[in-house]
Tab-separated table of C-alpha atoms and ligand atoms in Angstrom:
chain	number	residue	atom	x	y	z
A	1	MET	CA	-0.145	0.313	-0.176
A	2	TYR	CA	1.541	3.153	-0.885
A	3	ILE	CA	0.100	6.315	1.020
A	4	LEU	CA	1.480	9.952	-0.400
A	5	GLY	CA	1.751	12.585	2.717
A	6	ILE	CA	1.658	16.512	2.165
A	7	GLU	CA	2.916	18.955	4.791
A	8	SER	CA	2.424	22.838	4.159
A	9	THR	CA	1.344	23.845	7.557
A	10	ALA	CA	3.932	26.898	8.350
A	11	HIS	CA	7.108	27.837	6.296
A	12	THR	CA	7.539	23.834	4.286
A	13	PHE	CA	6.102	22.041	1.942
A	14	GLY	CA	6.799	18.339	1.859
A	15	VAL	CA	5.919	15.307	0.008
A	16	GLY	CA	6.240	12.351	1.472
A	17	ILE	CA	5.737	8.536	0.551
A	18	VAL	CA	5.350	5.592	2.653
A	19	LYS	CA	5.285	1.636	1.106
A	20	ASP	CA	3.450	-0.751	3.888
A	21	GLY	CA	4.892	2.099	7.110
A	22	GLU	CA	8.464	2.228	5.130
A	23	VAL	CA	9.319	5.024	4.425
A	24	ILE	CA	10.485	5.302	0.919
A	25	ALA	CA	10.216	9.152	-0.481
A	26	ASN	CA	11.104	12.600	1.770
A	27	GLN	CA	11.669	15.647	-0.664
A	28	ARG	CA	10.767	19.464	0.479
A	29	ASP	CA	11.458	22.947	0.809
A	30	THR	CA	11.398	25.117	3.302
A	31	LEU	CA	10.889	28.998	2.886
A	32	LYS	CA	13.698	31.075	3.494
A	33	PRO	CA	12.630	34.450	4.458
A	34	GLU	CA	15.197	37.150	3.783
A	35	LYS	CA	14.066	39.520	6.496
A	36	GLY	CA	11.633	38.787	9.479
A	37	GLY	CA	9.348	35.895	10.212
A	38	ILE	CA	6.866	33.740	7.880
A	39	ILE	CA	4.314	36.036	6.078
A	40	PRO	CA	0.834	33.535	5.783
A	41	ARG	CA	0.222	34.450	2.077
A	42	GLU	CA	3.937	34.310	1.084
A	43	ALA	CA	3.956	30.616	2.988
A	44	ALA	CA	1.110	30.004	0.826
A	45	ALA	CA	2.196	31.394	-2.603
A	46	HIS	CA	5.840	29.470	-1.796
A	47	HIS	CA	3.411	25.894	-0.690
A	48	TYR	CA	0.969	26.607	-4.378
A	49	SER	CA	4.516	27.227	-6.508
A	50	LEU	CA	6.433	24.587	-5.459
A	51	ALA	CA	3.565	21.900	-5.150
A	52	PRO	CA	4.070	20.271	-9.086
A	53	GLU	CA	7.770	19.961	-8.241
A	54	ILE	CA	8.222	18.797	-5.023
A	55	LEU	CA	5.126	16.385	-6.166
A	56	SER	CA	7.327	15.411	-8.572
A	57	LYS	CA	10.460	14.785	-7.365
A	58	ALA	CA	8.689	12.228	-4.658
A	59	LEU	CA	7.211	9.892	-6.904
A	60	ASN	CA	10.430	10.439	-9.065
A	61	GLU	CA	12.796	9.214	-5.838
A	62	ALA	CA	9.788	6.029	-4.877
A	63	GLY	CA	9.437	4.807	-8.475
A	64	LEU	CA	6.147	5.484	-8.665
A	65	SER	CA	3.160	7.616	-10.758
A	66	LEU	CA	0.534	9.581	-8.937
A	67	LYS	CA	-2.741	6.565	-10.077
A	68	GLU	CA	-1.041	3.993	-8.527
A	69	ILE	CA	-1.192	6.257	-5.110
A	70	ASP	CA	-3.550	4.356	-2.867
A	71	MET	CA	-4.322	6.915	-0.130
A	72	PHE	CA	-3.478	10.973	0.184
A	73	ALA	CA	-2.968	12.468	3.485
A	74	PHE	CA	-2.139	16.368	4.494
A	75	SER	CA	-1.335	18.316	7.874
A	76	GLN	CA	-4.078	19.065	8.856
A	77	GLY	CA	-3.371	21.329	11.582
A	78	PRO	CA	-2.171	22.942	13.842
A	79	GLY	CA	-0.704	25.748	11.828
A	80	ILE	CA	-1.280	28.866	10.009
A	81	LEU	CA	-4.963	28.882	7.676
A	82	SER	CA	-2.862	30.568	4.251
A	83	PRO	CA	-0.425	27.247	3.756
A	84	LEU	CA	-2.837	25.332	5.304
A	85	LYS	CA	-5.041	25.213	2.484
A	86	VAL	CA	-2.891	24.092	0.202
A	87	GLY	CA	-2.133	20.973	1.265
A	88	TYR	CA	-5.445	20.548	1.442
A	89	GLN	CA	-6.409	21.442	-1.689
A	90	VAL	CA	-3.680	19.245	-3.232
A	91	ALA	CA	-5.005	16.553	-1.018
A	92	ALA	CA	-8.109	16.825	-1.711
A	93	PHE	CA	-8.316	17.542	-5.769
A	94	LEU	CA	-5.655	14.790	-6.020
A	95	GLY	CA	-8.180	12.469	-3.774
A	96	SER	CA	-10.936	12.862	-5.860
A	97	LYS	CA	-8.843	12.974	-8.997
A	98	PHE	CA	-7.786	9.807	-8.514
A	99	GLY	CA	-10.782	8.512	-6.626
A	100	LYS	CA	-8.907	7.567	-3.261
A	101	LYS	CA	-9.328	8.375	0.032
A	102	VAL	CA	-8.134	11.355	2.074
A	103	VAL	CA	-6.858	11.159	5.494
A	104	GLY	CA	-5.765	15.258	7.223
A	105	VAL	CA	-2.958	14.109	9.941
A	106	ASN	CA	-2.791	16.211	12.834
A	107	HIS	CA	1.270	17.982	12.203
A	108	CYS	CA	2.324	17.223	16.014
A	109	ILE	CA	1.781	13.556	16.034
A	110	GLY	CA	3.119	13.348	12.577
A	111	HIS	CA	6.204	14.360	14.228
A	112	LEU	CA	5.728	12.165	17.351
A	113	GLU	CA	4.825	9.124	14.864
A	114	ILE	CA	7.966	9.561	12.877
A	115	ALA	CA	10.391	9.719	16.143
A	116	ARG	CA	8.977	6.647	17.300
A	117	LEU	CA	9.802	4.514	13.362
A	118	ALA	CA	13.049	6.190	13.225
A	119	THR	CA	14.509	5.286	16.582
A	120	GLY	CA	12.778	2.322	17.151
A	121	LEU	CA	11.553	3.221	20.360
A	122	GLU	CA	8.259	1.766	21.439
A	123	ASP	CA	7.061	3.826	24.555
A	124	PRO	CA	9.012	6.846	24.834
A	125	VAL	CA	8.664	9.907	26.546
A	126	MET	CA	8.784	12.388	24.135
A	127	LEU	CA	10.240	15.942	23.896
A	128	TYR	CA	8.387	17.822	21.172
A	129	VAL	CA	10.424	21.207	20.195
A	130	SER	CA	9.930	22.765	17.012
A	131	GLY	CA	9.287	26.765	16.609
A	132	GLY	CA	5.399	26.769	17.821
A	133	ASN	CA	5.552	24.257	20.018
A	134	THR	CA	7.151	22.683	23.300
A	135	GLN	CA	5.812	20.067	25.195
A	136	VAL	CA	6.742	16.803	27.496
A	137	ILE	CA	4.055	14.334	25.556
A	138	THR	CA	3.928	10.644	26.254
A	139	PHE	CA	0.813	7.807	25.549
A	140	GLN	CA	-1.791	6.902	27.652
A	141	GLU	CA	-5.128	5.686	27.836
A	142	GLY	CA	-5.708	5.777	24.109
A	143	ARG	CA	-4.263	8.962	23.347
A	144	TYR	CA	-0.616	11.363	23.143
A	145	ARG	CA	-0.940	13.523	26.323
A	146	VAL	CA	0.977	16.676	27.138
A	147	PHE	CA	2.281	16.434	30.680
A	148	GLY	CA	4.007	19.591	30.324
A	149	GLU	CA	4.467	22.540	28.059
A	150	THR	CA	5.651	25.935	27.346
A	151	GLN	CA	3.303	28.588	29.006
A	152	ASP	CA	4.371	31.467	26.800
A	153	ILE	CA	6.155	30.805	23.119
A	154	GLY	CA	7.643	27.595	21.861
A	155	ILE	CA	11.900	26.994	21.756
A	156	GLY	CA	12.341	27.416	18.080
A	157	ASN	CA	10.451	30.744	18.418
A	158	LEU	CA	12.224	31.983	21.049
A	159	ILE	CA	15.946	31.210	19.337
A	160	ASP	CA	14.314	32.328	15.730
A	161	LYS	CA	12.934	36.236	18.202
A	162	ILE	CA	16.557	36.039	19.590
A	163	GLY	CA	18.506	35.263	15.945
A	164	ARG	CA	16.681	38.344	14.034
A	165	ARG	CA	17.447	40.806	16.919
A	166	VAL	CA	21.261	39.576	15.711
A	167	GLY	CA	20.148	40.093	11.842
A	168	LEU	CA	20.142	36.247	11.612
A	169	SER	CA	17.393	35.163	8.665
A	170	PHE	CA	14.926	32.595	9.899
A	171	PRO	CA	15.694	29.890	11.123
A	172	ALA	CA	17.982	30.846	13.497
A	173	GLY	CA	18.493	27.304	14.974
A	174	PRO	CA	21.239	25.843	13.301
A	175	LYS	CA	23.092	29.241	13.248
A	176	ILE	CA	22.491	29.780	16.886
A	177	GLU	CA	23.859	26.451	17.302
A	178	GLU	CA	27.113	27.538	15.240
A	179	TYR	CA	27.526	30.259	17.544
A	180	ALA	CA	27.190	28.479	20.940
A	181	LYS	CA	30.320	26.042	20.439
A	182	LYS	CA	32.199	28.903	19.957
A	183	GLY	CA	30.868	30.395	23.535
A	184	ARG	CA	33.202	30.585	26.420
A	185	LYS	CA	31.652	32.302	28.911
A	186	TYR	CA	28.204	31.332	30.173
A	187	ILE	CA	25.671	34.301	31.547
A	188	LYS	CA	23.392	33.494	34.217
A	189	MET	CA	19.708	33.492	32.594
A	190	PRO	CA	16.185	33.118	33.978
A	191	TYR	CA	15.736	29.413	34.472
A	192	SER	CA	11.839	28.768	34.169
A	193	ILE	CA	9.434	25.645	34.860
A	194	LYS	CA	6.791	24.815	37.436
A	195	GLY	CA	6.633	20.987	37.498
A	196	MET	CA	6.847	19.656	33.642
A	197	ASP	CA	6.204	23.363	32.276
A	198	VAL	CA	8.510	25.776	31.414
A	199	SER	CA	8.635	29.294	29.900
A	200	PHE	CA	10.863	31.710	27.548
A	201	SER	CA	9.639	34.728	27.610
A	202	GLY	CA	12.000	35.636	30.969
A	203	LEU	CA	14.376	34.486	28.704
A	204	GLU	CA	13.449	36.555	25.625
A	205	THR	CA	13.529	39.794	27.966
A	206	PHE	CA	16.520	39.544	29.725
A	207	ILE	CA	18.544	38.799	26.593
A	208	SER	CA	17.262	41.671	24.647
A	209	ARG	CA	18.367	43.266	27.612
A	210	ILE	CA	21.929	41.917	27.593
A	211	ILE	CA	22.139	41.578	24.017
A	212	LYS	CA	24.433	44.670	22.724
A	213	ASN	CA	26.665	44.359	25.372
A	214	GLU	CA	27.909	40.722	25.182
A	215	LYS	CA	29.487	38.452	22.688
A	216	ILE	CA	26.586	36.876	19.978
A	217	GLU	CA	28.570	33.611	20.890
A	218	ASP	CA	28.349	33.435	24.431
A	219	ILE	CA	24.528	34.648	24.122
A	220	ALA	CA	24.089	31.695	21.539
A	221	TYR	CA	26.065	29.336	23.857
A	222	SER	CA	23.886	30.754	27.638
A	223	LEU	CA	20.768	30.121	25.717
A	224	GLN	CA	21.484	26.658	24.723
A	225	GLU	CA	22.484	25.336	28.603
A	226	THR	CA	19.642	27.320	30.000
A	227	ALA	CA	16.217	26.973	27.859
A	228	PHE	CA	17.936	23.104	27.127
A	229	SER	CA	18.549	22.262	30.806
A	230	MET	CA	14.514	23.627	31.067
A	231	LEU	CA	13.659	21.045	28.586
A	232	ILE	CA	15.581	17.504	29.670
A	233	GLU	CA	14.849	18.455	33.452
A	234	ALA	CA	10.986	18.696	32.395
A	235	SER	CA	11.546	15.434	29.862
A	236	GLU	CA	12.864	13.625	33.464
A	237	ARG	CA	10.481	14.536	35.608
A	238	ALA	CA	8.090	13.291	32.834
A	239	MET	CA	9.907	10.116	33.049
A	240	ALA	CA	10.008	9.276	36.537
A	241	TYR	CA	6.632	10.729	37.040
A	242	CYS	CA	5.150	8.382	34.132
A	243	SER	CA	7.825	5.413	34.425
A	244	LYS	CA	8.619	5.897	31.035
A	245	SER	CA	12.538	4.327	30.149
A	246	SER	CA	12.874	5.907	27.440
A	247	LEU	CA	13.445	9.274	25.554
A	248	VAL	CA	12.933	10.918	21.982
A	249	ILE	CA	13.034	14.476	20.321
A	250	THR	CA	11.182	15.726	18.035
A	251	GLY	CA	10.187	18.354	15.818
A	252	GLY	CA	12.670	21.248	14.217
A	253	VAL	CA	14.812	21.836	17.144
A	254	ALA	CA	15.823	18.037	17.655
A	255	ALA	CA	18.361	18.968	14.567
A	256	ASN	CA	20.452	20.206	17.899
A	257	SER	CA	22.846	18.095	18.584
A	258	ARG	CA	23.553	20.053	22.375
A	259	LEU	CA	20.143	19.201	23.199
A	260	ASN	CA	20.631	15.824	22.359
A	261	GLU	CA	23.651	15.372	24.103
A	262	MET	CA	21.759	16.824	27.260
A	263	GLY	CA	18.982	14.171	26.394
A	264	GLU	CA	21.230	11.618	26.516
A	265	ARG	CA	23.501	12.053	29.534
A	266	MET	CA	20.797	12.192	31.014
A	267	CYS	CA	19.287	8.808	30.265
A	268	GLN	CA	22.349	7.690	31.130
A	269	GLN	CA	22.462	8.527	33.942
A	270	ARG	CA	19.283	7.343	34.989
A	271	GLY	CA	20.011	3.681	32.848
A	272	ALA	CA	17.142	4.621	30.673
A	273	ASP	CA	17.737	4.722	26.333
A	274	PHE	CA	17.490	7.697	24.286
A	275	ARG	CA	18.489	7.342	20.468
A	276	ARG	CA	18.198	11.079	18.021
A	277	ILE	CA	16.745	10.920	15.042
A	278	PRO	CA	17.691	11.583	11.331
A	279	MET	CA	17.886	15.549	10.477
A	280	GLU	CA	15.470	14.226	7.501
A	281	PHE	CA	13.190	13.968	10.008
A	282	SER	CA	13.690	16.454	13.330
A	283	GLY	CA	11.928	19.318	10.999
A	284	ASP	CA	8.497	19.107	9.419
A	285	ASN	CA	8.478	17.070	6.391
A	286	GLY	CA	6.031	14.902	3.921
A	287	ALA	CA	7.486	11.652	5.025
A	288	MET	CA	5.422	11.817	8.911
A	289	ILE	CA	2.488	13.195	7.461
A	290	ALA	CA	2.736	10.179	5.077
A	291	TYR	CA	3.609	7.682	8.346
A	292	ALA	CA	0.875	8.649	10.330
A	293	GLY	CA	-1.802	8.133	7.359
A	294	TYR	CA	-0.074	5.387	7.280
A	295	LEU	CA	-1.682	4.480	10.978
A	296	MET	CA	-4.317	5.788	10.278
A	297	ARG	CA	-5.450	4.617	7.115
A	298	ASP	CA	-8.636	2.075	8.651
A	299	GLN	CA	-10.097	4.705	10.059
A	300	ARG	CA	-13.383	5.839	9.202
A	301	ALA	CA	-13.839	9.263	6.990
A	302	LYS	CA	-13.901	12.440	9.055
A	303	ASP	CA	-13.809	16.680	8.567
A	304	ILE	CA	-11.141	17.315	6.563
A	305	MET	CA	-11.290	20.936	6.888
A	306	PRO	CA	-7.865	22.579	7.953
A	307	LYS	CA	-7.601	23.162	11.892
A	308	PRO	CA	-5.507	25.467	12.706
A	309	TYR	CA	-5.715	25.286	16.622
A	310	PHE	CA	-5.845	21.244	16.010
A	311	ARG	CA	-4.069	19.976	19.586
A	312	THR	CA	-2.217	16.996	19.754
A	313	ASP	CA	-3.872	15.544	23.079
A	314	SER	CA	-7.633	15.979	21.168
A	315	VAL	CA	-7.151	12.554	18.215
A	316	ASP	CA	-8.079	9.177	19.557
A	317	ILE	CA	-5.524	6.987	18.743
A	318	GLY	CA	-7.002	3.637	18.047
A	319	TYR	CA	-3.882	2.077	16.428
A	320	ARG	CA	-2.093	1.632	19.401
B	1	ATP	P1	5.412	23.070	14.855
B	1	ATP	O1	4.469	23.211	13.749
B	1	ATP	O2	5.264	21.201	14.964
B	1	ATP	O3	5.229	24.139	15.678
B	1	ATP	P2	7.543	24.320	13.214
B	1	ATP	O4	6.452	25.117	12.048
B	1	ATP	O5	8.095	25.228	13.497
B	1	ATP	O6	6.624	23.169	13.570
B	1	ATP	P3	9.528	22.692	12.932
B	1	ATP	O7	10.294	21.895	11.060
B	1	ATP	O8	9.402	21.782	13.147
B	1	ATP	O9	8.721	23.835	12.110
B	1	ATP	O10	10.967	23.663	13.258
B	1	ATP	C1	11.183	24.865	12.653
B	1	ATP	C2	12.157	25.118	14.087
B	1	ATP	O11	13.495	24.454	14.455
B	1	ATP	C3	12.803	26.600	13.705
B	1	ATP	O12	12.219	27.848	14.890
B	1	ATP	C4	13.867	27.130	13.747
B	1	ATP	O13	14.884	27.475	13.962
B	1	ATP	C5	14.542	25.539	14.729
B	1	ATP	N1	15.551	24.666	14.616
B	1	ATP	C6	16.111	23.844	13.391
B	1	ATP	N2	17.218	23.373	13.737
B	1	ATP	C7	17.749	23.819	14.506
B	1	ATP	C8	18.851	23.452	15.446
B	1	ATP	N3	20.197	23.278	14.972
B	1	ATP	N4	18.907	24.363	16.718
B	1	ATP	C9	18.034	24.574	16.970
B	1	ATP	N5	16.782	25.248	16.441
B	1	ATP	C10	16.681	24.491	15.587
B	2	FE2	FE1	6.221	21.067	12.823
């Protein structure tokens, strides 16, 4: 069975294909504005103009033609409405043209499921860290439950905002990571965690006050050490609370090697399992949507309109 998945919730347009649950294609293109953040209509225009190219690249990679696809999955939300509509329209069009089923997939569940597939960890605590989301999640009683989350902005969003202030273009994560490697001085920063919830606006305010007087390398280093420690502490608490013996990190920020190193070390100390996910699956991608669609292949037809505020814990996971 071939399932084609389309990702379009924000900056990235991606198409992935899975064959019986195995990823056989994963193509994407990310809008990278030279200045400022993502503007919804620009993201939608980017996705519309690149959709045919990314679609044919993915089909070529898989060695398939469109009529061989058995089901179309797309990212139904959460995300920004204008780019979300592109994935919805492409999937709905292809589904009706070829007479195939169309399923809407929760974007966050895509990040979670591709992490389980890529690491082979069956039932881990999952630290989901991206631009918009920062959540500590684990599976319980039929749903992915959010045990802790950011009370304000996502960690990726914090990093992108700080990056923008020092003139870095979106996404700033990889460049901040490079600067952090050269940082030598730890600047003490606000560390804000309550139970399994974290908050980053204090860090943002603090950094905006010192940004002119400190080196970007030291700021990047201290920002990563502080924010990532909060995330790993929250994850460890969730592991202890839920008696889980493994951790995965997923979402765009899971590309960061320092964050993975901290996760690895914490797990080693607890005698728990930790496995990194490959970069091609950390940021937004179509393969995760195709794979989550594969898991949901037997569910009854549901409303497929885009849902900008679609929550992870509102989805019944019938397949686990
Ligand atoms: P979501 O809808 O899941 O919140 P998203 O739209 O933020 O997704 P992702 O591709 O999952 O998209 O994540 C993008 C974020 O990941 C950006 O904020 C980017 O700066 C961050 N990021 C990418 N690479 C790194 C890195 N090496 N270190 C830190 N952050 C990174
Ligand atoms: Fe994402």
